[in-house]
Short mmCIF file of C-alpha atoms in Angstrom, two decimals:
data_model
loop_
_atom_site.label_atom_id
_atom_site.label_comp_id
_atom_site.label_asym_id
_atom_site.label_seq_id
_atom_site.Cartn_x
_atom_site.Cartn_y
_atom_site.Cartn_z
CA GLU A 1 139.96 114.17 122.15
CA VAL A 2 142.69 114.23 119.53
CA GLN A 3 145.03 117.06 120.44
CA LEU A 4 148.45 118.56 119.82
CA VAL A 5 149.89 121.12 122.24
CA GLU A 6 153.10 122.98 121.43
CA SER A 7 155.39 124.63 123.96
CA GLY A 8 158.87 126.07 124.22
CA GLY A 9 158.56 129.22 122.18
CA GLY A 10 159.87 132.58 123.30
CA LEU A 11 162.29 135.40 122.66
CA VAL A 12 165.85 134.44 121.73
CA GLN A 13 168.82 136.39 120.43
CA PRO A 14 170.23 135.80 116.94
CA GLY A 15 172.59 132.85 117.03
CA GLY A 16 170.79 131.34 119.99
CA SER A 17 168.99 128.06 120.43
CA LEU A 18 165.51 126.93 121.37
CA ARG A 19 163.80 123.56 121.68
CA LEU A 20 160.14 123.25 120.82
CA SER A 21 157.96 120.42 122.08
CA CYS A 22 154.63 119.08 120.91
CA ALA A 23 152.58 116.84 123.21
CA ALA A 24 150.15 114.52 121.45
CA SER A 25 147.08 112.93 122.98
CA GLY A 26 143.96 111.09 121.93
CA PHE A 27 145.56 108.98 119.19
CA THR A 28 148.31 106.42 118.60
CA PHE A 29 151.19 108.86 118.13
CA SER A 30 153.64 106.21 116.97
CA SER A 31 151.51 105.44 113.90
CA TYR A 32 151.78 108.83 112.22
CA TRP A 33 154.23 110.93 110.29
CA MET A 34 154.56 114.28 112.08
CA SER A 35 155.61 117.71 110.85
CA TRP A 36 156.53 121.20 111.95
CA VAL A 37 155.04 124.07 109.94
CA ARG A 38 155.75 127.74 110.60
CA GLN A 39 154.10 131.04 109.76
CA ALA A 40 155.98 134.33 109.94
CA PRO A 41 153.92 137.33 111.07
CA GLY A 42 151.53 138.33 108.29
CA LYS A 43 152.93 135.69 105.95
CA GLY A 44 151.90 132.31 104.59
CA LEU A 45 152.52 128.78 105.78
CA GLU A 46 155.97 127.23 105.39
CA TRP A 47 156.68 123.57 106.02
CA VAL A 48 159.82 123.13 108.15
CA ALA A 49 160.44 119.42 108.70
CA ASN A 50 158.82 116.02 108.98
CA ILE A 51 159.64 112.69 110.59
CA LYS A 52 158.49 109.15 109.93
CA GLN A 53 156.66 107.07 112.52
CA ASP A 54 159.80 105.37 113.84
CA GLY A 55 162.12 108.35 113.30
CA SER A 56 164.04 106.57 110.55
CA GLU A 57 163.35 109.25 107.94
CA LYS A 58 163.57 113.01 108.42
CA TYR A 59 163.26 115.77 105.85
CA TYR A 60 163.87 119.51 106.11
CA VAL A 61 163.25 122.67 104.13
CA ASP A 62 166.56 123.93 102.71
CA SER A 63 166.60 127.09 104.83
CA VAL A 64 166.88 125.14 108.11
CA LYS A 65 169.09 122.21 107.06
CA GLY A 66 172.08 121.92 109.37
CA ARG A 67 170.50 124.21 111.97
CA PHE A 68 167.24 122.49 112.98
CA THR A 69 166.71 118.89 114.08
CA ILE A 70 163.35 117.16 114.29
CA SER A 71 162.95 114.22 116.64
CA ARG A 72 160.27 112.26 118.45
CA ASP A 73 159.81 110.12 121.54
CA ASN A 74 156.99 107.68 120.91
CA ALA A 75 157.05 106.48 124.52
CA LYS A 76 156.27 110.03 125.63
CA ASN A 77 153.92 110.84 122.70
CA SER A 78 156.05 113.87 121.95
CA LEU A 79 157.54 115.64 118.94
CA TYR A 80 160.49 118.02 119.17
CA LEU A 81 162.26 120.66 117.13
CA GLN A 82 165.76 121.65 118.20
CA MET A 83 166.58 125.01 116.65
CA ASN A 84 170.17 126.25 116.66
CA SER A 85 171.89 129.25 115.07
CA LEU A 86 168.59 131.08 115.00
CA ARG A 87 168.12 134.00 112.63
CA ALA A 88 165.67 136.88 112.49
CA GLU A 89 163.96 135.19 109.56
CA ASP A 90 163.10 132.20 111.77
CA THR A 91 160.66 134.42 113.67
CA ALA A 92 157.26 132.76 113.31
CA VAL A 93 154.48 130.82 114.92
CA TYR A 94 155.51 127.17 114.86
CA TYR A 95 152.79 124.54 114.51
CA CYS A 96 153.13 120.81 114.89
CA ALA A 97 150.84 118.85 112.60
CA ARG A 98 149.78 115.24 112.26
CA ASP A 99 149.65 113.36 109.00
CA PHE A 100 146.21 112.33 107.79
CA TRP A 101 146.89 108.62 107.35
CA ALA A 102 148.05 106.22 110.02
CA VAL A 103 150.79 103.70 109.18
CA SER A 104 151.63 105.42 105.90
CA THR A 105 154.91 104.90 104.08
CA ARG A 106 155.05 108.52 102.99
CA PRO A 107 153.65 111.80 104.32
CA ASP A 108 150.39 113.28 103.08
CA ALA A 109 147.92 115.93 104.26
CA PHE A 110 147.96 117.47 107.74
CA ASP A 111 144.68 116.81 109.50
CA ILE A 112 145.42 117.78 113.10
CA TRP A 113 147.23 120.98 114.07
CA GLY A 114 148.32 122.40 117.38
CA GLN A 115 147.57 125.96 118.45
CA GLY A 116 151.13 127.04 117.70
CA THR A 117 153.97 128.53 119.73
CA MET A 118 155.59 131.87 118.89
CA VAL A 119 159.34 132.10 118.35
CA THR A 120 160.86 135.57 118.16
CA VAL A 121 164.50 136.00 117.19
CA SER A 122 165.67 139.48 118.04
CA SER A 123 168.39 141.31 119.92
CA GLN B 1 158.32 132.99 96.45
CA SER B 2 156.31 129.79 96.80
CA VAL B 3 156.79 126.82 94.47
CA LEU B 4 153.01 126.49 94.28
CA THR B 5 151.37 129.64 92.90
CA GLN B 6 148.03 130.93 94.15
CA PRO B 7 146.29 134.24 93.45
CA PRO B 8 146.84 136.61 96.40
CA SER B 9 143.16 137.41 96.69
CA VAL B 10 139.71 136.52 95.39
CA SER B 11 136.32 137.89 96.30
CA GLY B 12 132.66 137.15 95.81
CA ALA B 13 129.23 138.11 97.02
CA PRO B 14 127.21 135.90 99.37
CA GLY B 15 125.69 132.98 97.48
CA GLN B 16 128.15 133.18 94.61
CA ARG B 17 130.77 130.66 93.50
CA VAL B 18 134.49 131.35 93.66
CA THR B 19 137.49 129.32 92.63
CA ILE B 20 141.09 129.42 93.83
CA SER B 21 143.82 128.04 91.61
CA CYS B 22 147.07 126.38 92.60
CA THR B 23 149.70 126.04 89.91
CA GLY B 24 152.72 123.80 90.33
CA SER B 25 155.09 122.02 87.98
CA SER B 26 156.14 118.62 86.69
CA SER B 27 158.26 118.26 89.85
CA ASN B 28 155.35 118.33 92.23
CA ILE B 29 151.66 118.37 91.25
CA GLY B 30 152.44 117.22 87.72
CA ALA B 31 154.50 114.32 89.06
CA GLY B 32 151.36 112.83 90.54
CA TYR B 33 151.51 114.14 94.09
CA ASP B 34 148.15 114.84 95.64
CA VAL B 35 146.98 118.37 96.43
CA HIS B 36 145.40 119.29 99.75
CA TRP B 37 143.64 122.48 100.79
CA TYR B 38 143.50 124.30 104.12
CA GLN B 39 141.36 127.10 105.49
CA GLN B 40 142.86 129.47 108.05
CA LEU B 41 140.55 131.83 109.90
CA PRO B 42 142.17 134.91 111.46
CA GLY B 43 144.21 134.06 114.54
CA THR B 44 143.65 130.33 114.33
CA ALA B 45 145.53 127.24 113.17
CA PRO B 46 144.91 125.96 109.65
CA LYS B 47 142.11 123.44 109.11
CA LEU B 48 142.17 120.65 106.53
CA LEU B 49 139.48 121.35 103.95
CA ILE B 50 140.25 118.96 101.07
CA TYR B 51 142.63 116.00 100.97
CA GLY B 52 143.72 113.81 98.10
CA ASN B 53 142.73 116.42 95.48
CA SER B 54 138.98 116.13 95.94
CA ASN B 55 138.02 114.48 99.22
CA ARG B 56 136.37 116.26 102.12
CA PRO B 57 137.13 115.30 105.72
CA SER B 58 134.16 114.62 107.93
CA GLY B 59 132.39 117.84 108.88
CA VAL B 60 133.46 119.93 105.88
CA PRO B 61 130.39 121.18 103.99
CA ASP B 62 129.89 119.96 100.43
CA ARG B 63 130.00 123.59 99.32
CA PHE B 64 133.76 123.03 99.20
CA SER B 65 135.18 120.92 96.38
CA GLY B 66 138.59 120.28 94.87
CA SER B 67 139.96 119.14 91.57
CA LYS B 68 143.32 118.50 89.95
CA SER B 69 144.46 118.43 86.35
CA GLY B 70 148.00 118.23 85.05
CA THR B 71 150.22 120.61 87.01
CA SER B 72 147.36 122.55 88.61
CA ALA B 73 144.58 122.18 91.12
CA SER B 74 141.53 124.21 92.09
CA LEU B 75 139.36 124.79 95.12
CA ALA B 76 135.77 125.78 94.47
CA ILE B 77 133.42 127.27 97.03
CA THR B 78 129.74 127.51 96.15
CA GLY B 79 126.98 129.31 98.03
CA LEU B 80 129.53 131.71 99.50
CA GLN B 81 128.90 132.65 103.13
CA ALA B 82 130.34 135.39 105.33
CA GLU B 83 132.01 132.75 107.51
CA ASP B 84 134.05 131.56 104.52
CA GLU B 85 136.14 134.74 104.67
CA ALA B 86 139.61 133.37 105.42
CA ASP B 87 143.00 132.52 103.95
CA TYR B 88 143.21 129.38 101.83
CA TYR B 89 146.36 127.37 101.14
CA CYS B 90 147.11 124.53 98.76
CA GLN B 91 149.74 121.95 99.66
CA SER B 92 151.53 119.15 97.88
CA TYR B 93 154.91 117.37 97.87
CA ASP B 94 157.95 116.95 95.70
CA SER B 95 160.10 113.91 95.11
CA SER B 96 162.25 114.64 98.17
CA LEU B 97 159.18 114.21 100.41
CA SER B 98 159.35 117.91 101.24
CA ALA B 99 155.95 119.46 101.75
CA LEU B 100 155.15 122.51 99.64
CA PHE B 101 152.59 125.20 100.40
CA GLY B 102 151.12 127.76 98.07
CA GLY B 103 151.50 131.41 99.03
CA GLY B 104 147.91 131.59 100.20
CA THR B 105 144.78 133.29 98.91
CA LYS B 106 142.72 135.73 100.92
CA LEU B 107 139.01 135.28 100.28
CA THR B 108 136.86 138.34 100.84
CA VAL B 109 133.08 137.98 101.02
CA LEU B 110 131.64 141.23 99.72
#
């Protein structure tokens, strides 16, 4: 079964750090662009970052540039999001999502989503 | 405020047809980037409904259809059913390979 399972969420104080993980199974992880998408409570979806199959290209939404880092370990079939200097507005459910097409030169639709992990930034 | 604009809400009676619009600009949809649509039921992760403007993934009923023209796209749902009540999001890209989501549309089945 194709599956993505996020972990690492929790309560953190403003200015703190957190590292999210996403474990992939059931498909050739190294063939796909991967993304992080977040959803603040009661709000819409917001794309956070994406990473190419080999990690050579990474893109971020402006609001997290310089604070968040996306990475992947294809040997471990895992995606990561290192979040530093966290702010209250980063509070959200964070989803990892797989790109629709394998071996694509640019990202496209998101066809597989994890169940999400909640990140709460509060003192 | 989202770069892609969707109506906050739409509604329709069972069996009716509803459409949800997604308006972008020459920097995203109008630049040729495909539009994709997602359905999010309460408390669940989003589900891909339409990819590449008008294609349905396996398992998505043909009651759902998508189209794109110029700087806009639309999702149409025919034969509305109670189970279609959900939030719907459009998604595209810009030239920096940053993904863009619409603000979402809440569909109410009357």
